[in-house]
Short mmCIF file of C-alpha atoms and ligand atoms in Angstrom, two decimals:
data_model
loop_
_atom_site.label_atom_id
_atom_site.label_comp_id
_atom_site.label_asym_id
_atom_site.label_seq_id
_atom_site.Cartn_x
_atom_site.Cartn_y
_atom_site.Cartn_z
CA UNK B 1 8.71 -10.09 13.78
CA UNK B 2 7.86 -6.66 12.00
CA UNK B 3 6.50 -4.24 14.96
CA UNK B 4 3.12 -2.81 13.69
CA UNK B 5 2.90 0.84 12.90
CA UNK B 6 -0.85 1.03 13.93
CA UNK B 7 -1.11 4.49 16.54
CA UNK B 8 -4.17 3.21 18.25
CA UNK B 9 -8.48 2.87 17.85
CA UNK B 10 -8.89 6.19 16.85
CA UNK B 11 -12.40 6.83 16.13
CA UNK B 12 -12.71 2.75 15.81
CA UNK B 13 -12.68 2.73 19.77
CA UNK B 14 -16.41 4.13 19.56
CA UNK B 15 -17.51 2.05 16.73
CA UNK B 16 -20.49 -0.53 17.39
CA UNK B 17 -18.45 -3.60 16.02
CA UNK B 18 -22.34 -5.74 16.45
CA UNK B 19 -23.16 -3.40 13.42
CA UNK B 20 -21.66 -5.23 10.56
CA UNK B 21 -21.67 -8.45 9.16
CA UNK B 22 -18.88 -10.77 10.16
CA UNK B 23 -16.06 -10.62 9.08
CA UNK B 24 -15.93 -7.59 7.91
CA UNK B 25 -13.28 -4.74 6.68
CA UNK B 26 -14.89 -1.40 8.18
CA UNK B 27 -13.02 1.92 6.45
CA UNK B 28 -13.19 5.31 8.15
CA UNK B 29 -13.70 8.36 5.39
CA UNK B 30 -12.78 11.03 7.67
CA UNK B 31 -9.51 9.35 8.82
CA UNK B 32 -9.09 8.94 4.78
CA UNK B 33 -9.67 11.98 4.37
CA UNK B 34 -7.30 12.92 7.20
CA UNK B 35 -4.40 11.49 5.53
CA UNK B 36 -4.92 12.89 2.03
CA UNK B 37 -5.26 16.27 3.69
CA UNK B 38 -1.58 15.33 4.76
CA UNK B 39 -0.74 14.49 1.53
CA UNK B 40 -2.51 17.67 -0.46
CA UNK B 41 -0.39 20.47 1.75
CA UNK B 42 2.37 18.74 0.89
CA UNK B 43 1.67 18.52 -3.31
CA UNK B 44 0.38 22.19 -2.59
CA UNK B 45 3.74 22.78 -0.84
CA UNK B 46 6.12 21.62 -3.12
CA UNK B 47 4.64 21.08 -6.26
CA UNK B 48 5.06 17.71 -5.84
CA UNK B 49 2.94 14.78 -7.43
CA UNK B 50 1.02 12.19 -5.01
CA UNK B 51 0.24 8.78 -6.38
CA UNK B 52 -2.29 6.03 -4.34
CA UNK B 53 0.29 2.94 -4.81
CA UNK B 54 -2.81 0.65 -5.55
CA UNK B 55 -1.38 -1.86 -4.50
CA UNK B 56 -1.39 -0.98 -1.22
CA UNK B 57 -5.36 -0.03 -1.16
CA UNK B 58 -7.56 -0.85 -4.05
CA UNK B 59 -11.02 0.47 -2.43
CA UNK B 60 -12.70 1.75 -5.03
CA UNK B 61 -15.96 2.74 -3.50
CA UNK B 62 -13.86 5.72 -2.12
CA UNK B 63 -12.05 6.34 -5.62
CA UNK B 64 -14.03 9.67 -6.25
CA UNK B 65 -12.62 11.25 -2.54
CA UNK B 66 -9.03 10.11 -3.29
CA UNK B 67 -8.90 11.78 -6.40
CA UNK B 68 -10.32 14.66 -4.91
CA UNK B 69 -6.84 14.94 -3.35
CA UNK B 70 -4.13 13.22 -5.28
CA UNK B 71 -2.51 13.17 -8.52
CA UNK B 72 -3.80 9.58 -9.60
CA UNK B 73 -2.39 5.98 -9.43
CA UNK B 74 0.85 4.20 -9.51
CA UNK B 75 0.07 0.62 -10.94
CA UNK B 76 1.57 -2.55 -11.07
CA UNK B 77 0.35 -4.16 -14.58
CA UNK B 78 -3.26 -3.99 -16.52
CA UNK B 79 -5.48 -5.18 -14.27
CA UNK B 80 -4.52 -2.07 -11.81
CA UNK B 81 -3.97 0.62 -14.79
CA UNK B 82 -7.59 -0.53 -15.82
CA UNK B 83 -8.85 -0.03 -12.30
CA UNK B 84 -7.03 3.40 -11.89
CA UNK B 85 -8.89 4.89 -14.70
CA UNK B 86 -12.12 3.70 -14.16
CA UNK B 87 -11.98 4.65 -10.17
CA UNK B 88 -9.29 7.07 -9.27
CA UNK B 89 -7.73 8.25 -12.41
CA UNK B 90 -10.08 10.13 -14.85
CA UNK B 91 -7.70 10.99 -17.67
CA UNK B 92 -10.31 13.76 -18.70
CA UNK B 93 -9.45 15.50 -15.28
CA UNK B 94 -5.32 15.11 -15.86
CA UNK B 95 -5.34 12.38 -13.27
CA UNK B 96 -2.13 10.30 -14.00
CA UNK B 97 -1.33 6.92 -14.21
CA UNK B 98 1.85 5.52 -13.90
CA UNK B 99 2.74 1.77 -14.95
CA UNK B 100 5.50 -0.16 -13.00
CA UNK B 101 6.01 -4.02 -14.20
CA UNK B 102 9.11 -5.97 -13.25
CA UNK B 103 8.65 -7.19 -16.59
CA UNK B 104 5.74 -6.73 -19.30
CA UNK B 105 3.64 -9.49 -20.90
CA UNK B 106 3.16 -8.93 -24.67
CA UNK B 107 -0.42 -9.52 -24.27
CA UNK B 108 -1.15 -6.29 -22.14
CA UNK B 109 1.48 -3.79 -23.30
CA UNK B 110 -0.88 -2.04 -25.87
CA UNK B 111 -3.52 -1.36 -23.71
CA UNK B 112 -1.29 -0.24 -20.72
CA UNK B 113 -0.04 1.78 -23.04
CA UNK B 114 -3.16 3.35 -23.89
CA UNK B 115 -4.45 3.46 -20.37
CA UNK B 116 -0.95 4.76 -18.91
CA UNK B 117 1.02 8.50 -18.88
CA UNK B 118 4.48 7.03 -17.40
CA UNK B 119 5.50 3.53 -18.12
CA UNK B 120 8.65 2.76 -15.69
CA UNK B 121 10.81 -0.37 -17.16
CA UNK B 122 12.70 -2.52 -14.60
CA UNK B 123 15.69 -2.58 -17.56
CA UNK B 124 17.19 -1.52 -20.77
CA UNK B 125 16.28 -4.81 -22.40
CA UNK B 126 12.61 -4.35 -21.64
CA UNK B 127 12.75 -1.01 -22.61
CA UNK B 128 14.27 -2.13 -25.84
CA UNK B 129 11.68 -4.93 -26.06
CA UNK B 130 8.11 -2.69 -25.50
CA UNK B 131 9.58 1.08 -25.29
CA UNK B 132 11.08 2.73 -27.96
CA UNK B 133 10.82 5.79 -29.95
CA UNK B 134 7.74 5.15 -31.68
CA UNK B 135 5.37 5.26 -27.97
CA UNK B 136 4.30 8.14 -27.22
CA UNK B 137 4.04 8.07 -23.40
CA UNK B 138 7.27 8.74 -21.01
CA UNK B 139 9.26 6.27 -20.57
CA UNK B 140 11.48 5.96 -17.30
CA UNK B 141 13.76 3.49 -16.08
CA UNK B 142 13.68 2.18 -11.93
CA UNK B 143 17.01 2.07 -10.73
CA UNK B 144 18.60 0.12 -8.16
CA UNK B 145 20.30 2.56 -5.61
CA UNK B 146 22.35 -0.42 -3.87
CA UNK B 147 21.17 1.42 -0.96
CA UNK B 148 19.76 -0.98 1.49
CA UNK B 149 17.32 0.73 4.18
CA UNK B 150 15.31 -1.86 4.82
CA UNK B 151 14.42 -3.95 8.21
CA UNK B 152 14.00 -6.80 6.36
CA UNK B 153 15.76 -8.28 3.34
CA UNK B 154 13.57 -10.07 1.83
CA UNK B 155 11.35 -6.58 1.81
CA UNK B 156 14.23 -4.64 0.51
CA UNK B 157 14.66 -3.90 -3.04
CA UNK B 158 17.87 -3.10 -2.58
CA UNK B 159 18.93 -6.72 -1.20
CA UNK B 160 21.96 -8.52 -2.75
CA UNK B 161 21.07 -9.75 -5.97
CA UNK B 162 17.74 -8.14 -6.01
CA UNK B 163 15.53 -8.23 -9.26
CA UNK B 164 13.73 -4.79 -8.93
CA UNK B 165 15.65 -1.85 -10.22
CA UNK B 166 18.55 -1.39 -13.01
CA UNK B 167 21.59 -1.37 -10.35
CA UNK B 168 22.84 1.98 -10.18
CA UNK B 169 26.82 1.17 -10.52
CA UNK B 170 25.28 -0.57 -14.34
CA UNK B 171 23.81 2.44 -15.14
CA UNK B 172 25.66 4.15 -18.70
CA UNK B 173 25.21 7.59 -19.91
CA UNK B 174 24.24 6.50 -22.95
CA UNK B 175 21.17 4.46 -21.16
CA UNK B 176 20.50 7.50 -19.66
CA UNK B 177 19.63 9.04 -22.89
CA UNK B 178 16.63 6.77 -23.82
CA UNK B 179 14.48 7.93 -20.73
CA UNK B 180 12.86 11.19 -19.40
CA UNK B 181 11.78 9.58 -16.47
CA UNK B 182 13.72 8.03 -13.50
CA UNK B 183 12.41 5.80 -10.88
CA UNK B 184 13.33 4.34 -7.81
CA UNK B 185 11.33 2.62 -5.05
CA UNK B 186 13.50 1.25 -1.90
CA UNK B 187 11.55 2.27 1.28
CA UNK B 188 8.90 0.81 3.58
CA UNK B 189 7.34 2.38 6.30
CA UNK B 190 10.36 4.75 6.68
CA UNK B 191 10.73 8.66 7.79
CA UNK B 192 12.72 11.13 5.95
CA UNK B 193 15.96 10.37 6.34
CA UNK B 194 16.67 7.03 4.81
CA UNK B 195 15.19 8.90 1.88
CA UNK B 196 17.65 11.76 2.35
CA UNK B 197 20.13 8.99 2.42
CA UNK B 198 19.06 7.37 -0.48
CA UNK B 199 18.63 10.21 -2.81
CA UNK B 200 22.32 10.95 -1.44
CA UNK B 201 23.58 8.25 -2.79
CA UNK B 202 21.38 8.26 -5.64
CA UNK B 203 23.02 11.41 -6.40
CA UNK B 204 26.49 10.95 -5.62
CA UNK B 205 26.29 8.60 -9.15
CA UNK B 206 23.74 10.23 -11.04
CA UNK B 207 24.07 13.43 -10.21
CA UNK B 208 25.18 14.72 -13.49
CA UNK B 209 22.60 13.01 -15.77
CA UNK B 210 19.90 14.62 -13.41
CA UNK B 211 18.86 17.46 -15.48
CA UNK B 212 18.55 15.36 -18.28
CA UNK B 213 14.81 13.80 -16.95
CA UNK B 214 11.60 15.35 -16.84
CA UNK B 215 10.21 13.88 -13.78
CA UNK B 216 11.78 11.50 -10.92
CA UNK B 217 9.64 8.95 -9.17
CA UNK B 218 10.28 8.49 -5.78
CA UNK B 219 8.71 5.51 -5.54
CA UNK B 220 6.43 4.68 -1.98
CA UNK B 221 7.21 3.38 1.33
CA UNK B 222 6.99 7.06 2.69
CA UNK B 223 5.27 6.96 6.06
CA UNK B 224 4.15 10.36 5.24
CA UNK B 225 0.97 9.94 7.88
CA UNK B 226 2.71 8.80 10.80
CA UNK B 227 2.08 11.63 13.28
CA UNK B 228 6.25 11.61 13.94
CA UNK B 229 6.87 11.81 9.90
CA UNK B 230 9.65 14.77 9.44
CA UNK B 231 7.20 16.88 7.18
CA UNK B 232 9.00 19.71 7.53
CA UNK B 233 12.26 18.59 6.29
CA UNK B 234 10.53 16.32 3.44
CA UNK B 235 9.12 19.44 2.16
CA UNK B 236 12.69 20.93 2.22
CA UNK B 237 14.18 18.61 0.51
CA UNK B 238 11.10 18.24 -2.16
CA UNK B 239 11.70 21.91 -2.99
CA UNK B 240 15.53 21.83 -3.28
CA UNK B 241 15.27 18.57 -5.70
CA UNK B 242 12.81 19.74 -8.17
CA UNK B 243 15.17 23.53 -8.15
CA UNK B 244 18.11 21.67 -8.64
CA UNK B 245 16.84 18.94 -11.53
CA UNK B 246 14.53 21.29 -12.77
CA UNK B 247 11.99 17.85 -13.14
CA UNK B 248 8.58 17.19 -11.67
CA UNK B 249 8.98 15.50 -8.94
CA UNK B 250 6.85 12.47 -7.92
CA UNK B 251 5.77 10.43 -5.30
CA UNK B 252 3.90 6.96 -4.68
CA UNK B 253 2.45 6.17 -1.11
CA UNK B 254 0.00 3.41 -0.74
CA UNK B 255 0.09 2.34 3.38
CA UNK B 256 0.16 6.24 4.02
CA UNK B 257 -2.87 6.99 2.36
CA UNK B 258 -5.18 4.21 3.92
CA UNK B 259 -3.09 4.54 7.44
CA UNK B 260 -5.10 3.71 10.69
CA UNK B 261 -8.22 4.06 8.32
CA UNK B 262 -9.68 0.52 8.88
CA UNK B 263 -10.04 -2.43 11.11
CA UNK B 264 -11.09 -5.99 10.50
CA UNK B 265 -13.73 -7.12 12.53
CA UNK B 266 -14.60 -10.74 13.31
CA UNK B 267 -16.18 -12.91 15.51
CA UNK B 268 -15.09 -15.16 18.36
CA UNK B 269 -16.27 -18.77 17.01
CA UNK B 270 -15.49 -21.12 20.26
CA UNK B 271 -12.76 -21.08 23.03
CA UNK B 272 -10.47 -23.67 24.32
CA UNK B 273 -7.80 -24.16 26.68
CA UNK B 274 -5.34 -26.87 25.31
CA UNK B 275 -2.52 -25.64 27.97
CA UNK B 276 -2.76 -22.71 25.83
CA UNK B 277 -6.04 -20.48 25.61
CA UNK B 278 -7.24 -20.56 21.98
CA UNK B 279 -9.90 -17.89 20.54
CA UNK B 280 -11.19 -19.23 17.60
CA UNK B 281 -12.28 -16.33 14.80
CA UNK B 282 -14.47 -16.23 11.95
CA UNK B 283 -11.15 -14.63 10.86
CA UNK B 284 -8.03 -16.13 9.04
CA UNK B 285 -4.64 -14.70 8.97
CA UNK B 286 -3.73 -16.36 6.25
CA UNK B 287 -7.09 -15.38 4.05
CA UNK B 288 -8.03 -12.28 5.37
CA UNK B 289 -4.39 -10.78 6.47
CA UNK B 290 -1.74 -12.48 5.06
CA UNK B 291 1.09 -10.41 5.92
CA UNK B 292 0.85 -11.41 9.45
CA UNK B 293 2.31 -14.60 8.75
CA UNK B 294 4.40 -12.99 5.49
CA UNK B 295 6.07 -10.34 7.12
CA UNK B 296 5.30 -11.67 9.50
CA UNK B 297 4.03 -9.16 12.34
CA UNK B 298 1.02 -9.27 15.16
CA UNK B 299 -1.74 -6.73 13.95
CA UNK B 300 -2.60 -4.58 17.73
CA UNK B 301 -6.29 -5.42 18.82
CA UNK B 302 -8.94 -3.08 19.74
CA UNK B 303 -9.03 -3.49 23.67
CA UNK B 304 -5.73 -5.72 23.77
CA UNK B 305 -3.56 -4.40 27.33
CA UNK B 306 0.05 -4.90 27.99
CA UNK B 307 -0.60 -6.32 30.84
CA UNK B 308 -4.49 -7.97 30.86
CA UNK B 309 -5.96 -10.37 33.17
CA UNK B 310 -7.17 -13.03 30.14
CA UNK B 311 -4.61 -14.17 27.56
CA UNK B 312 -5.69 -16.22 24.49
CA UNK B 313 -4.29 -16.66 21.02
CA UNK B 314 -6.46 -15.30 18.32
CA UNK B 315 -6.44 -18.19 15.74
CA UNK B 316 -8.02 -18.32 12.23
CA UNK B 317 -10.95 -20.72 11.08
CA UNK B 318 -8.12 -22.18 8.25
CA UNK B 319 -7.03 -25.41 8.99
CA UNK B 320 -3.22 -24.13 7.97
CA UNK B 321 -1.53 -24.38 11.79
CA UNK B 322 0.25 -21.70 11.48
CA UNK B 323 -2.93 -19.30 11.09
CA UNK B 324 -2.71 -17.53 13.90
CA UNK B 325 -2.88 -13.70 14.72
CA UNK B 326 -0.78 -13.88 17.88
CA UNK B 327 -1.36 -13.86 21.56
CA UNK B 328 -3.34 -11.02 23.27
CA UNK B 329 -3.89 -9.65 26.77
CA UNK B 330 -7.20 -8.19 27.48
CA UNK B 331 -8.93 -6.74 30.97
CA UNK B 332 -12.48 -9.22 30.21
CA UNK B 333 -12.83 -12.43 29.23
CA UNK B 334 -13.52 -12.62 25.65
CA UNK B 335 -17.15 -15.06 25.25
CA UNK B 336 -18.39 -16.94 22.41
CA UNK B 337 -20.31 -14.28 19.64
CA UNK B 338 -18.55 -11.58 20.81
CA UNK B 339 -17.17 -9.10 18.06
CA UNK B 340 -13.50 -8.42 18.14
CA UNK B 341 -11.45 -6.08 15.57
CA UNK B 342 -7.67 -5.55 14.45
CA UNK B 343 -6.28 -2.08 14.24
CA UNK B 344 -4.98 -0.77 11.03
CA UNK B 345 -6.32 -3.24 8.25
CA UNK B 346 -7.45 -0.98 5.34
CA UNK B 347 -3.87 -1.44 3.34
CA UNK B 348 -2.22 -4.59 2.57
CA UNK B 349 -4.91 -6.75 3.68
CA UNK B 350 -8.21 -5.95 1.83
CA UNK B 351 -5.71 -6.27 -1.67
CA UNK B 352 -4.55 -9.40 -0.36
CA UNK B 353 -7.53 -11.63 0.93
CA UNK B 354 -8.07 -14.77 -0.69
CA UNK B 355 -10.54 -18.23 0.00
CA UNK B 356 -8.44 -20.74 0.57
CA UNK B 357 -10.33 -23.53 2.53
CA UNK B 358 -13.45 -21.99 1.63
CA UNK B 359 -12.79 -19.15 3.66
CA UNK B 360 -15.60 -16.60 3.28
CA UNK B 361 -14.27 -13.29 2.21
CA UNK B 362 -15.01 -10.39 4.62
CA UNK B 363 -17.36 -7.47 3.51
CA UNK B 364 -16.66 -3.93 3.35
CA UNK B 365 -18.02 -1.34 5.08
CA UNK B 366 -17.73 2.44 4.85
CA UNK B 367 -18.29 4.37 8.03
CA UNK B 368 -18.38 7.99 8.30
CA UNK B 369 -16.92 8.70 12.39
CA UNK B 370 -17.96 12.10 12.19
CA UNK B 371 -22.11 11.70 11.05
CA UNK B 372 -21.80 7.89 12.08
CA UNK B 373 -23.32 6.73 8.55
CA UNK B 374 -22.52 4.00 8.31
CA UNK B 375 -22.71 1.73 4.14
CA UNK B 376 -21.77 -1.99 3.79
CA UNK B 377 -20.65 -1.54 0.16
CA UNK B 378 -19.61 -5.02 -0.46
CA UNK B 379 -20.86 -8.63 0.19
CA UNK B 380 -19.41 -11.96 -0.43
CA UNK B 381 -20.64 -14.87 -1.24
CA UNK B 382 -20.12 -18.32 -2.16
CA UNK B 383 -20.24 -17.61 -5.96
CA UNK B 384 -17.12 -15.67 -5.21
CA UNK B 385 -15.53 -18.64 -4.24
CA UNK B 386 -17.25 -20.54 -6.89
CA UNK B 387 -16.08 -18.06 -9.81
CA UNK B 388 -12.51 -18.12 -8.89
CA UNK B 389 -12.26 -22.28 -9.48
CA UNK B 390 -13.24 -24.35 -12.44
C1 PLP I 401 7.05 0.41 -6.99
C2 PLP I 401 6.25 0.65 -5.75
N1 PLP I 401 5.72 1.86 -5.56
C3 PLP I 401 4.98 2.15 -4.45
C4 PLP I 401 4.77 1.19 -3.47
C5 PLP I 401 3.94 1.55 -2.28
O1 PLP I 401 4.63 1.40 -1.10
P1 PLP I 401 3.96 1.77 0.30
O2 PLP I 401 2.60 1.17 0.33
O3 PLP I 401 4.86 1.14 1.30
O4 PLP I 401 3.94 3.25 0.40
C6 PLP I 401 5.34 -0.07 -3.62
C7 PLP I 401 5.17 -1.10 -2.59
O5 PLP I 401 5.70 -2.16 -2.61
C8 PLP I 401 6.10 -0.36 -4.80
O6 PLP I 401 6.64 -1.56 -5.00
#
């Protein structure tokens, strides 16, 4: 079990949960806006490029205050290079887009093309298949750094046998030649120093093809947010690289970006003690938050205690067994109708949600915790469902 990286309520402590519908994804702008302010000083430090990873948080209502801040979009295919430049990366404002596919369908490559500035291959072949001479974007290549950092293998790119990334030990000069860019992505939810580590390494082989690209991708899984992330240092080191390769430097957070900016609020739908004391939610773990039972980890709950005087598992409306959020401790009993919300739930979940078993999707609110404004921008319904199935 992954621990969560939520840092507490925030703002969300003093949020009426009664005031949107259920269930419901609720984002805070100004703790947004927090985080890219984190991110802006330092781009404005270092000259470095910041990227929203969309994959990580695809919310477009806030598109125009994101690229207020940042650089523009790393995407993972079309659908996401489409939704960059229509939201978040207006190429008439020299917003970039950057294109990362394990591999490329021949159907989409023209118009990611078009739509893209970078367009990252996962290996020479593919390169050789779609890249080539002839485009006239940059081309880069993702590299494997066979330098594992990860908690978890099957989260690390840089597992045994992995598919993501060109491994580094297979990388020629004359490869080398047929990209300005270089990639790599091998981090999640990590400080500085496995990144020091891996660019060490990274180094250590490539060192002496480095001049030889015009910008180096650095790929996301920076916890750049995270009130204990080594700023100072990263900003050290983000200075020193782009003296020494002379390229422009680039990086890709999605969970920092969205971090503590959004909760998921549901309802308690009945109560029953089996031996074990169920809550039943409006909510599904496996619809609404699926990497609690991918990753898996237990999402902290607004109100849940150590050490509480009423303990019940929070289970999803899904019939799947397994759709449960975990077991929580809380000071008063929870009752039937009563609102409850998980910390932390703007990233990786709102991209994720699905409807199996008819699951409703949740809405999405935008709350401002400064003015208290407060704009459901998104409801669900069952033609969503409807639309998705033939
Ligand atoms: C290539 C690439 N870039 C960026 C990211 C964003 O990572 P994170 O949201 O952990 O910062 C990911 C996440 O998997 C990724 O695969």
């Amino acid at each position: 079990m992954l621990p969560t990286q939520a840092s507490g309520a925030g703002a969300f402590a003093q949020f009426d949960l009664n005031r949107v519908p259920s269930p419901c994804f609720v984002v805070d702008e100004v703790k947004l806006e927090e985080n890219l302010k984190v991110l802006q000083l330092i781009r404005s430090k270092t000259d470095t490029k910041i990227l929203l990873a969309l994959k990580a948080f695809s919310m477009w209502a806030v598109g125009p205050l994101i690229s207020k801040y940042l650089d523009g979009c790393c995407a993972s295919g079309l659908w996401e290079a489409r939704l960059a430049r229509k939201y978040f990366a207006k190429k008439d404002e020299g917003k970039i887009v950057s294109t990362f596919s394990p591999a490329y369908h021949p159907h989409d490559i023209e118009e990611i093309t078009d739509l893209s500035d970078h367009i990252i291959f996962n290996s020479p072949s593919q390169r050789e298949k779609w890249g080539g001479d002839n485009l006239s974007i940059s081309q880069g290549l993702r590299i494997n750094p066979l330098n594992p950092e990860g908690l978890v293998g099957k989260y690390d790119p840089c597992r045994p046998g992995s598919r993501l990334g060109w491994p580094i030990d297979q990388v020629t000069e004359s490869m080398i030649k047929d990209f300005d860019g270089l990639h790599l992505h091998t981090l999640c939810e990590q400080d500085f120093p496995p990144l020091d580590r891996t660019w060490s390494k990274v180094s250590s082989v490539l060192g002496k093809y480095s001049d030889q690209f015009s910008w180096i991708n650095l790929g996301g899984g920076h916890h750049l947010t995270r009130t204990d992330y080594q700023v100072d240092e990263l900003v050290e080191f983000l200075i020193q690289l782009r003296n020494e390769t002379g390229a422009q430097i680039l990086l890709e957070p999605g969970e920092a970006v969205a971090l503590d900016a959004g909760i998921l609020v549901g309802e308690v739908l009945d109560i029953m003690d089996t031996g074990v004391n169920h809550a039943l939610l409006d909510l599904s773990a496996t619809c609404h938050a699926p990497d609690v039972i991918e990753a898996p980890y237990r999402p902290s709950l607004l109100g849940d205690k150590e050490k509480g005087k009423y303990c019940y598992r929070l289970g999803g409306v899904s019939c799947l067994a397994g759709d449960v959020f975990g077991d929580y401790q809380l000071n008063e009993p929870l009752r039937i109708g009563q609102r409850i919300a998980f910390l932390d739930q703007a990233h990786y979940s709102m991209v994720k949600t699905n409807t199996f078993n008819g699951v409703p999707l949740p809405s999405i609110a935008l709350w401002n915790s400064e003015n208290d404004n407060l704009r459901i921008v998104k409801r669900f319904s069952f033609d969503d469902f409807e639309e998705r199935l033939s």
